[in-house]
mmCIF file of C-alpha atoms and ligand atoms in Angstrom:
data_model
loop_
_atom_site.group_PDB
_atom_site.id
_atom_site.type_symbol
_atom_site.label_atom_id
_atom_site.label_comp_id
_atom_site.label_asym_id
_atom_site.label_seq_id
_atom_site.Cartn_x
_atom_site.Cartn_y
_atom_site.Cartn_z
ATOM 1 C CA ARG A 1 -0.011 0.128 0.005
ATOM 2 C CA ALA A 2 3.032 2.343 1.048
ATOM 3 C CA LYS A 3 4.747 1.325 -2.021
ATOM 4 C CA SER A 4 1.948 2.139 -4.491
ATOM 5 C CA GLU A 5 1.291 5.456 -2.921
ATOM 6 C CA GLY A 6 5.039 6.218 -3.232
ATOM 7 C CA ARG A 7 4.656 5.246 -7.151
ATOM 8 C CA ASP A 8 1.378 7.238 -7.558
ATOM 9 C CA THR A 9 3.163 10.483 -5.614
ATOM 10 C CA PHE A 10 6.181 9.777 -8.292
ATOM 11 C CA ARG A 11 3.818 9.854 -11.043
ATOM 12 C CA PHE A 12 1.898 13.075 -10.037
ATOM 13 C CA TYR A 13 5.454 14.897 -9.902
ATOM 14 C CA GLU A 14 6.659 13.681 -13.084
ATOM 15 C CA HIS A 15 3.393 15.439 -14.558
ATOM 16 C CA ALA A 16 3.224 18.433 -12.315
ATOM 17 C CA MET A 17 7.002 19.340 -12.815
ATOM 18 C CA GLY A 18 7.874 18.758 -16.429
ATOM 19 C CA LEU A 19 8.447 14.803 -16.772
ATOM 20 C CA GLU A 20 11.624 14.603 -18.575
ATOM 21 C CA ALA A 21 13.951 17.142 -16.793
ATOM 22 C CA ARG A 22 12.541 16.069 -13.229
ATOM 23 C CA SER A 23 12.490 12.240 -13.682
ATOM 24 C CA ARG A 24 15.827 12.349 -15.435
ATOM 25 C CA ARG A 25 17.538 14.214 -12.686
ATOM 26 C CA ILE A 26 16.054 11.706 -10.048
ATOM 27 C CA MET A 27 17.204 8.740 -12.047
ATOM 28 C CA GLU A 28 20.580 10.117 -12.735
ATOM 29 C CA HIS A 29 20.901 10.577 -8.700
ATOM 30 C CA GLU A 30 19.712 6.972 -8.280
ATOM 31 C CA LEU A 31 22.126 5.676 -10.974
ATOM 32 C CA ARG A 32 24.982 6.879 -9.184
ATOM 33 C CA HIS A 33 24.363 4.970 -6.146
ATOM 34 C CA ALA A 34 23.094 1.775 -7.896
ATOM 35 C CA VAL A 35 26.236 -0.018 -7.928
ATOM 36 C CA ALA A 36 27.104 0.489 -4.230
ATOM 37 C CA ARG A 37 23.487 -0.539 -3.270
ATOM 38 C CA ASN A 38 23.651 -3.554 -5.273
ATOM 39 C CA GLU A 39 20.773 -2.956 -7.701
ATOM 40 C CA PHE A 40 22.255 -4.266 -10.631
ATOM 41 C CA HIS A 41 22.573 -7.810 -11.886
ATOM 42 C CA LEU A 42 23.556 -9.423 -14.923
ATOM 43 C CA VAL A 43 21.519 -12.074 -17.095
ATOM 44 C CA TYR A 44 23.312 -14.076 -19.789
ATOM 45 C CA GLN A 45 21.837 -15.048 -23.201
ATOM 46 C CA PRO A 46 23.298 -17.893 -25.263
ATOM 47 C CA GLN A 47 25.097 -17.614 -28.656
ATOM 48 C CA LYS A 48 24.996 -20.646 -30.697
ATOM 49 C CA THR A 49 26.408 -21.719 -33.995
ATOM 50 C CA LEU A 50 23.448 -22.263 -36.587
ATOM 51 C CA ASP A 51 24.692 -25.445 -38.464
ATOM 52 C CA SER A 52 25.213 -27.618 -35.203
ATOM 53 C CA GLY A 53 23.559 -25.668 -32.567
ATOM 54 C CA GLU A 54 26.647 -25.695 -30.334
ATOM 55 C CA LEU A 55 26.808 -23.220 -27.547
ATOM 56 C CA ILE A 56 29.849 -20.743 -27.987
ATOM 57 C CA GLY A 57 29.236 -18.235 -25.358
ATOM 58 C CA TYR A 58 26.988 -15.801 -23.727
ATOM 59 C CA GLU A 59 26.106 -11.931 -23.897
ATOM 60 C CA ALA A 60 25.993 -10.169 -20.548
ATOM 61 C CA LEU A 61 22.990 -8.149 -20.265
ATOM 62 C CA LEU A 62 22.540 -5.557 -17.511
ATOM 63 C CA ARG A 63 19.505 -5.482 -15.222
ATOM 64 C CA TRP A 64 18.428 -2.754 -12.905
ATOM 65 C CA ARG A 65 15.879 -3.587 -9.981
ATOM 66 C CA HIS A 66 15.106 -0.344 -8.515
ATOM 67 C CA PRO A 67 13.869 -0.783 -4.868
ATOM 68 C CA GLU A 68 10.551 0.988 -5.464
ATOM 69 C CA ARG A 69 9.701 0.842 -9.365
ATOM 70 C CA GLY A 70 11.056 -2.619 -9.842
ATOM 71 C CA ASN A 71 12.779 -3.447 -13.173
ATOM 72 C CA VAL A 72 13.741 -0.566 -15.163
ATOM 73 C CA SER A 73 14.713 -1.548 -18.706
ATOM 74 C CA PRO A 74 18.176 -0.815 -20.261
ATOM 75 C CA GLY A 75 16.623 1.038 -22.953
ATOM 76 C CA THR A 76 15.505 3.641 -20.183
ATOM 77 C CA PHE A 77 18.408 3.792 -18.143
ATOM 78 C CA ILE A 78 21.443 3.347 -20.246
ATOM 79 C CA PRO A 79 20.898 6.632 -22.236
ATOM 80 C CA VAL A 80 20.588 8.392 -18.754
ATOM 81 C CA ALA A 81 23.530 6.811 -17.397
ATOM 82 C CA GLU A 82 25.599 7.960 -20.626
ATOM 83 C CA GLU A 83 24.456 11.539 -20.374
ATOM 84 C CA SER A 84 25.587 11.714 -16.854
ATOM 85 C CA GLY A 85 28.935 9.734 -17.054
ATOM 86 C CA ALA A 86 27.599 7.245 -14.594
ATOM 87 C CA ILE A 87 27.889 4.637 -17.276
ATOM 88 C CA VAL A 88 31.877 4.843 -16.611
ATOM 89 C CA PRO A 89 31.684 3.023 -13.363
ATOM 90 C CA ILE A 90 28.700 1.089 -14.148
ATOM 91 C CA GLY A 91 30.132 -0.471 -17.127
ATOM 92 C CA GLU A 92 33.386 -1.201 -15.119
ATOM 93 C CA TRP A 93 31.056 -2.972 -12.737
ATOM 94 C CA VAL A 94 29.498 -5.049 -15.793
ATOM 95 C CA LEU A 95 32.889 -5.769 -17.355
ATOM 96 C CA LYS A 96 34.336 -7.021 -14.052
ATOM 97 C CA THR A 97 31.069 -8.785 -12.810
ATOM 98 C CA ALA A 98 30.920 -10.679 -16.294
ATOM 99 C CA CYS A 99 34.605 -11.697 -16.757
ATOM 100 C CA GLN A 100 34.664 -12.978 -13.115
ATOM 101 C CA ALA A 101 31.624 -15.309 -13.828
ATOM 102 C CA ALA A 102 33.280 -16.509 -17.301
ATOM 103 C CA ALA A 103 36.556 -16.926 -15.451
ATOM 104 C CA GLY A 104 34.520 -19.388 -13.155
ATOM 105 C CA TRP A 105 33.026 -21.700 -15.920
ATOM 106 C CA LYS A 106 34.468 -24.937 -16.291
ATOM 107 C CA SER A 107 34.194 -24.577 -20.433
ATOM 108 C CA ASN A 108 36.147 -22.079 -22.341
ATOM 109 C CA LEU A 109 32.993 -20.387 -23.528
ATOM 110 C CA MET A 110 33.272 -16.734 -24.512
ATOM 111 C CA ILE A 111 31.702 -13.925 -22.967
ATOM 112 C CA ALA A 112 30.194 -10.632 -24.746
ATOM 113 C CA VAL A 113 29.918 -7.522 -22.901
ATOM 114 C CA ASN A 114 28.343 -4.215 -24.148
ATOM 115 C CA VAL A 115 30.520 -0.926 -24.102
ATOM 116 C CA SER A 116 29.058 2.377 -24.708
ATOM 117 C CA ALA A 117 30.335 5.245 -26.428
ATOM 118 C CA VAL A 118 31.174 7.156 -23.433
ATOM 119 C CA GLN A 119 32.924 4.443 -21.823
ATOM 120 C CA LEU A 120 35.106 3.576 -24.852
ATOM 121 C CA HIS A 121 36.055 7.306 -24.950
ATOM 122 C CA SER A 122 36.686 7.527 -21.266
ATOM 123 C CA MET A 123 40.262 7.938 -19.777
ATOM 124 C CA ASN A 124 42.548 4.645 -20.042
ATOM 125 C CA PHE A 125 39.637 2.432 -21.271
ATOM 126 C CA ALA A 126 41.946 -0.197 -22.506
ATOM 127 C CA GLN A 127 44.006 -0.125 -19.322
ATOM 128 C CA THR A 128 41.046 -0.527 -17.375
ATOM 129 C CA VAL A 129 40.017 -3.838 -19.540
ATOM 130 C CA HIS A 130 43.543 -5.094 -19.057
ATOM 131 C CA ARG A 131 43.554 -4.568 -15.224
ATOM 132 C CA ILE A 132 39.987 -6.431 -15.167
ATOM 133 C CA LEU A 133 41.527 -9.227 -17.262
ATOM 134 C CA LEU A 134 44.411 -9.543 -14.799
ATOM 135 C CA GLU A 135 42.236 -9.434 -11.675
ATOM 136 C CA THR A 136 39.856 -11.860 -12.819
ATOM 137 C CA GLY A 137 42.246 -14.253 -14.563
ATOM 138 C CA LEU A 138 40.062 -14.377 -17.822
ATOM 139 C CA SER A 139 42.118 -14.988 -20.895
ATOM 140 C CA PRO A 140 41.561 -12.062 -23.220
ATOM 141 C CA HIS A 141 40.639 -14.510 -26.114
ATOM 142 C CA ARG A 142 37.567 -15.122 -24.296
ATOM 143 C CA LEU A 143 36.094 -11.535 -24.132
ATOM 144 C CA GLU A 144 34.231 -9.917 -26.868
ATOM 145 C CA ILE A 145 33.364 -6.423 -26.488
ATOM 146 C CA GLU A 146 30.171 -5.292 -28.238
ATOM 147 C CA ILE A 147 30.266 -1.694 -29.758
ATOM 148 C CA THR A 148 27.432 0.115 -31.573
ATOM 149 C CA GLU A 149 28.116 2.364 -34.434
ATOM 150 C CA THR A 150 27.150 5.447 -32.438
ATOM 151 C CA ALA A 151 29.950 4.814 -30.121
ATOM 152 C CA LEU A 152 32.591 5.259 -33.194
ATOM 153 C CA VAL A 153 31.143 8.442 -34.873
ATOM 154 C CA ARG A 154 32.066 10.942 -31.918
ATOM 155 C CA ASP A 155 35.674 10.678 -32.354
ATOM 156 C CA MET A 156 36.842 8.407 -34.970
ATOM 157 C CA HIS A 157 40.554 8.834 -34.264
ATOM 158 C CA ARG A 158 40.319 8.249 -30.628
ATOM 159 C CA ALA A 159 37.811 5.275 -31.134
ATOM 160 C CA LEU A 160 40.206 3.567 -33.443
ATOM 161 C CA ALA A 161 43.210 3.994 -31.318
ATOM 162 C CA THR A 162 41.220 2.595 -28.407
ATOM 163 C CA LEU A 163 40.130 -0.411 -30.613
ATOM 164 C CA ARG A 164 43.515 -0.992 -31.470
ATOM 165 C CA GLN A 165 44.852 -1.245 -28.083
ATOM 166 C CA LEU A 166 41.977 -3.735 -27.063
ATOM 167 C CA LYS A 167 42.697 -5.901 -30.112
ATOM 168 C CA THR A 168 46.361 -5.813 -28.906
ATOM 169 C CA LEU A 169 45.400 -7.354 -25.696
ATOM 170 C CA GLY A 170 43.687 -9.945 -27.715
ATOM 171 C CA ILE A 171 40.070 -9.358 -27.146
ATOM 172 C CA ARG A 172 37.733 -9.532 -30.041
ATOM 173 C CA VAL A 173 35.520 -6.431 -30.959
ATOM 174 C CA ALA A 174 31.993 -6.837 -32.526
ATOM 175 C CA MET A 175 29.658 -4.499 -34.252
ATOM 176 C CA ASP A 176 26.372 -4.422 -32.498
ATOM 177 C CA ASP A 177 23.260 -3.755 -34.132
ATOM 178 C CA PHE A 178 24.673 -3.743 -37.729
ATOM 179 C CA GLY A 179 22.410 -1.735 -40.100
ATOM 180 C CA THR A 180 20.855 0.776 -37.828
ATOM 181 C CA GLY A 181 23.253 3.344 -37.780
ATOM 182 C CA TYR A 182 24.023 6.198 -40.319
ATOM 183 C CA SER A 183 27.022 4.635 -41.812
ATOM 184 C CA SER A 184 27.294 1.300 -41.253
ATOM 185 C CA LEU A 185 29.515 0.351 -44.308
ATOM 186 C CA SER A 186 32.200 2.775 -43.730
ATOM 187 C CA ASN A 187 32.257 2.147 -40.216
ATOM 188 C CA LEU A 188 32.728 -1.485 -41.026
ATOM 189 C CA ARG A 189 35.667 -0.659 -43.350
ATOM 190 C CA ALA A 190 37.485 1.925 -41.172
ATOM 191 C CA PHE A 191 37.573 -0.048 -37.822
ATOM 192 C CA PRO A 192 39.177 -3.578 -37.065
ATOM 193 C CA PHE A 193 35.866 -5.583 -36.189
ATOM 194 C CA ASP A 194 35.865 -9.322 -35.689
ATOM 195 C CA LYS A 195 32.304 -10.205 -36.079
ATOM 196 C CA ILE A 196 29.084 -8.371 -37.384
ATOM 197 C CA LYS A 197 25.915 -8.701 -35.173
ATOM 198 C CA ILE A 198 22.691 -8.007 -37.598
ATOM 199 C CA ASP A 199 20.241 -6.201 -35.758
ATOM 200 C CA GLY A 200 17.091 -8.228 -34.809
ATOM 201 C CA SER A 201 14.949 -5.750 -36.724
ATOM 202 C CA PHE A 202 16.217 -7.240 -39.944
ATOM 203 C CA ILE A 203 15.509 -10.775 -38.698
ATOM 204 C CA ARG A 204 12.056 -10.533 -37.948
ATOM 205 C CA GLN A 205 9.982 -12.284 -40.404
ATOM 206 C CA VAL A 206 13.044 -12.929 -42.551
ATOM 207 C CA ASP A 207 11.788 -16.329 -43.629
ATOM 208 C CA THR A 208 8.512 -14.796 -44.996
ATOM 209 C CA ASN A 209 9.333 -11.134 -46.173
ATOM 210 C CA GLU A 210 11.370 -11.047 -49.341
ATOM 211 C CA GLN A 211 12.791 -7.572 -48.631
ATOM 212 C CA ALA A 212 13.959 -8.802 -45.228
ATOM 213 C CA ALA A 213 15.403 -11.774 -47.049
ATOM 214 C CA THR A 214 17.410 -9.717 -49.671
ATOM 215 C CA ILE A 215 18.893 -7.273 -46.817
ATOM 216 C CA VAL A 216 20.026 -10.134 -44.689
ATOM 217 C CA ARG A 217 21.762 -11.902 -47.651
ATOM 218 C CA ALA A 218 23.327 -8.984 -48.484
ATOM 219 C CA VAL A 219 24.832 -8.564 -45.149
ATOM 220 C CA LEU A 220 25.882 -12.132 -44.760
ATOM 221 C CA GLY A 221 27.717 -11.658 -48.367
ATOM 222 C CA ILE A 222 29.482 -8.585 -46.860
ATOM 223 C CA GLY A 223 30.530 -10.985 -43.749
ATOM 224 C CA ARG A 224 31.804 -13.642 -46.342
ATOM 225 C CA GLY A 225 33.831 -11.034 -48.640
ATOM 226 C CA LEU A 226 35.451 -9.331 -45.230
ATOM 227 C CA GLY A 227 36.143 -12.993 -43.754
ATOM 228 C CA LEU A 228 33.945 -11.698 -40.681
ATOM 229 C CA PRO A 229 31.598 -14.179 -39.103
ATOM 230 C CA VAL A 230 28.017 -12.919 -38.947
ATOM 231 C CA LEU A 231 25.590 -13.237 -35.853
ATOM 232 C CA ALA A 232 21.873 -12.864 -36.168
ATOM 233 C CA GLU A 233 20.276 -11.035 -33.123
ATOM 234 C CA GLY A 234 16.729 -11.631 -31.999
ATOM 235 C CA VAL A 235 15.853 -14.876 -33.677
ATOM 236 C CA GLU A 236 12.562 -15.734 -32.398
ATOM 237 C CA THR A 237 10.936 -18.496 -34.490
ATOM 238 C CA SER A 238 12.264 -21.852 -36.128
ATOM 239 C CA GLY A 239 11.292 -20.432 -39.429
ATOM 240 C CA GLU A 240 13.779 -17.449 -38.939
ATOM 241 C CA LEU A 241 16.529 -19.839 -37.764
ATOM 242 C CA SER A 242 16.137 -22.351 -40.757
ATOM 243 C CA PHE A 243 16.167 -19.383 -43.140
ATOM 244 C CA LEU A 244 19.537 -18.301 -41.458
ATOM 245 C CA ALA A 245 21.188 -21.753 -41.242
ATOM 246 C CA LYS A 246 20.226 -22.389 -45.099
ATOM 247 C CA GLU A 247 21.732 -19.009 -45.868
ATOM 248 C CA LEU A 248 25.059 -20.074 -43.960
ATOM 249 C CA CYS A 249 24.729 -17.332 -41.173
ATOM 250 C CA GLN A 250 27.131 -18.656 -38.796
ATOM 251 C CA ILE A 251 26.023 -17.619 -35.301
ATOM 252 C CA GLY A 252 22.439 -16.756 -33.750
ATOM 253 C CA GLN A 253 21.037 -15.287 -30.532
ATOM 254 C CA GLY A 254 17.453 -14.744 -29.556
ATOM 255 C CA TYR A 255 14.496 -16.007 -27.543
ATOM 256 C CA TYR A 256 14.274 -19.077 -30.038
ATOM 257 C CA LEU A 257 17.766 -20.171 -29.116
ATOM 258 C CA GLY A 258 17.731 -19.162 -25.409
ATOM 259 C CA ARG A 259 16.412 -16.306 -23.155
ATOM 260 C CA PRO A 260 18.713 -14.448 -21.139
ATOM 261 C CA SER A 261 18.865 -15.951 -17.523
ATOM 262 C CA PRO A 262 20.805 -15.321 -14.255
ATOM 263 C CA LEU A 263 24.157 -16.797 -13.832
ATOM 264 C CA ASP A 264 22.579 -19.577 -11.182
ATOM 265 C CA ASP A 265 20.302 -20.941 -13.852
ATOM 266 C CA LEU A 266 23.101 -21.001 -16.364
ATOM 267 C CA GLN A 267 24.902 -23.837 -14.441
ATOM 268 C CA GLU A 268 22.315 -26.204 -15.281
ATOM 269 C CA ASP A 269 21.524 -25.152 -18.674
ATOM 270 C CA GLY A 270 24.738 -24.371 -20.831
ATOM 271 C CA ILE A 271 27.646 -25.045 -18.610
ATOM 272 C CA GLN A 272 26.824 -28.220 -17.113
ATOM 273 C CA ALA A 273 25.272 -29.683 -20.275
ATOM 274 C CA GLU A 274 28.774 -28.830 -21.619
ATOM 275 C CA GLU A 275 30.103 -30.961 -19.077
ATOM 276 C CA LYS A 276 27.899 -33.705 -19.225
ATOM 277 C CA HIS A 277 28.285 -33.740 -22.805
ATOM 278 C CA SER A 278 32.156 -34.110 -22.554
ATOM 279 C CA ASP A 279 31.634 -36.874 -19.935
ATOM 280 C CA ALA A 280 29.391 -38.805 -22.061
ATOM 281 C CA ASN A 281 32.056 -38.715 -24.816
ATOM 282 C CA ALA A 282 34.791 -39.723 -22.539
ATOM 283 C CA ALA A 283 32.433 -42.756 -21.262
HETATM 284 P P1 C2E B 1 21.805 -5.319 -27.466
HETATM 285 O O1 C2E B 1 23.471 -5.379 -27.131
HETATM 286 O O2 C2E B 1 21.435 -5.291 -28.891
HETATM 287 O O3 C2E B 1 21.131 -6.672 -26.723
HETATM 288 C C1 C2E B 1 20.222 -7.332 -27.405
HETATM 289 C C2 C2E B 1 18.832 -6.991 -26.830
HETATM 290 O O4 C2E B 1 17.648 -7.782 -27.542
HETATM 291 C C3 C2E B 1 18.681 -7.287 -25.270
HETATM 292 O O5 C2E B 1 17.719 -6.575 -24.745
HETATM 293 C C4 C2E B 1 17.943 -8.622 -25.543
HETATM 294 O O6 C2E B 1 17.463 -9.020 -24.192
HETATM 295 C C5 C2E B 1 17.100 -8.471 -26.643
HETATM 296 N N1 C2E B 1 16.568 -9.898 -27.170
HETATM 297 C C6 C2E B 1 17.381 -10.858 -27.099
HETATM 298 N N2 C2E B 1 16.771 -11.774 -27.829
HETATM 299 C C7 C2E B 1 15.576 -11.368 -28.116
HETATM 300 C C8 C2E B 1 14.461 -11.726 -29.238
HETATM 301 O O7 C2E B 1 14.488 -12.920 -29.623
HETATM 302 N N3 C2E B 1 13.549 -10.756 -29.493
HETATM 303 C C9 C2E B 1 13.608 -9.809 -29.025
HETATM 304 N N4 C2E B 1 12.585 -8.892 -29.324
HETATM 305 N N5 C2E B 1 14.482 -9.143 -28.228
HETATM 306 C C10 C2E B 1 15.548 -10.083 -27.842
HETATM 307 P P2 C2E B 1 17.992 -5.492 -23.217
HETATM 308 O O8 C2E B 1 18.636 -6.707 -22.354
HETATM 309 O O9 C2E B 1 16.735 -5.044 -22.961
HETATM 310 O O10 C2E B 1 19.033 -4.634 -23.673
HETATM 311 C C11 C2E B 1 19.000 -3.614 -24.649
HETATM 312 C C12 C2E B 1 20.144 -2.763 -24.943
HETATM 313 O O11 C2E B 1 20.591 -2.194 -23.865
HETATM 314 C C13 C2E B 1 21.038 -3.623 -25.408
HETATM 315 O O12 C2E B 1 20.927 -3.943 -26.832
HETATM 316 C C14 C2E B 1 22.421 -2.831 -25.204
HETATM 317 O O13 C2E B 1 22.659 -1.782 -26.457
HETATM 318 C C15 C2E B 1 22.134 -2.136 -23.941
HETATM 319 N N6 C2E B 1 22.641 -2.701 -22.861
HETATM 320 C C16 C2E B 1 22.377 -4.008 -22.179
HETATM 321 N N7 C2E B 1 23.410 -4.169 -21.223
HETATM 322 C C17 C2E B 1 24.132 -3.239 -21.292
HETATM 323 C C18 C2E B 1 25.463 -2.960 -20.631
HETATM 324 O O14 C2E B 1 25.868 -3.624 -19.702
HETATM 325 N N8 C2E B 1 26.254 -1.990 -21.231
HETATM 326 C C19 C2E B 1 25.691 -1.019 -21.956
HETATM 327 N N9 C2E B 1 26.631 -0.039 -22.448
HETATM 328 N N10 C2E B 1 24.518 -1.331 -22.608
HETATM 329 C C20 C2E B 1 23.877 -2.316 -22.304
HETATM 330 MG MG1 MG B 2 24.837 -6.226 -27.616
HETATM 331 MG MG1 MG B 3 22.240 -5.631 -30.645
HETATM 332 MG MG1 MG B 4 20.505 -2.978 -29.295
#
């Protein structure tokens, strides 16, 4: 009862005082304390090869459980954290937590972590990543950083220098949400990506919509030509999956292949299953 009153009061203020500015200010403040208050956790979504269905790794996705408002979606709070700069310490927490989790797995699965523009351009980003790898003991070859194009356009020179430093460490870099930015093709040429992630909006109904199919085939052709594996995001149906497999898309991610889940649930799902698999082979 008290909780729902709190929520109503909050909504009232949002309307009374100019929704955007005020609620953003409140959220900025809350985000600055959310790491220390243990309000964040990560969920992990499987990435699988499309020919054999083999699990190759997980993407870490950030979740914020607000004490009064419940789960707030990253689409809502990440832009606020980026604008206030809070994304830098939050992103460091994400990297550290994800690398620590992966270092504890029994198999050598890879871990993909989203890095925002502000973080990529923050002071000594590559050194921070290097330190986290040393602290957690994760091999750099198991870490992949996902970057959207908007991260690159701010300051191309600096972005390129940082990406090169990361690659020197042995980390892989994936272009996230491919096709949704303004200059996907020139960015693909200018930056040393190791993987293309086609945005889920292009995968929707790819098996029944000729236009979507044409675009996806073209991206797969670019990947083949450049020698870069392509991952399809947001695979939701068996029809989408069979289209992608038939067109030789190498990797998939999406609800049809596995939902994002907390670390404890993975133990049974992916990672233990891998172990069982190798036990069975040994027997
Ligand atoms: P993204 O990196 O492109 O992540 C994929 C998003 O698609 C995730 O949303 C995931 O839950 C969702 N998704 C996965 N499979 C499906 C599917 O089959 N259908 C549909 N409709 N959606 C699917 P989520 O977790 O809400 O994250 C949204 C975005 O927020 C991410 O997009 C990423 O840009 C950002 N984000 C999430 N975690 C972090 C983080 O730790 N750091 C930063 N900087 N950004 C993050
Ligand atoms: Mg991503
Ligand atoms: Mg994406
Ligand atoms: Mg996205």
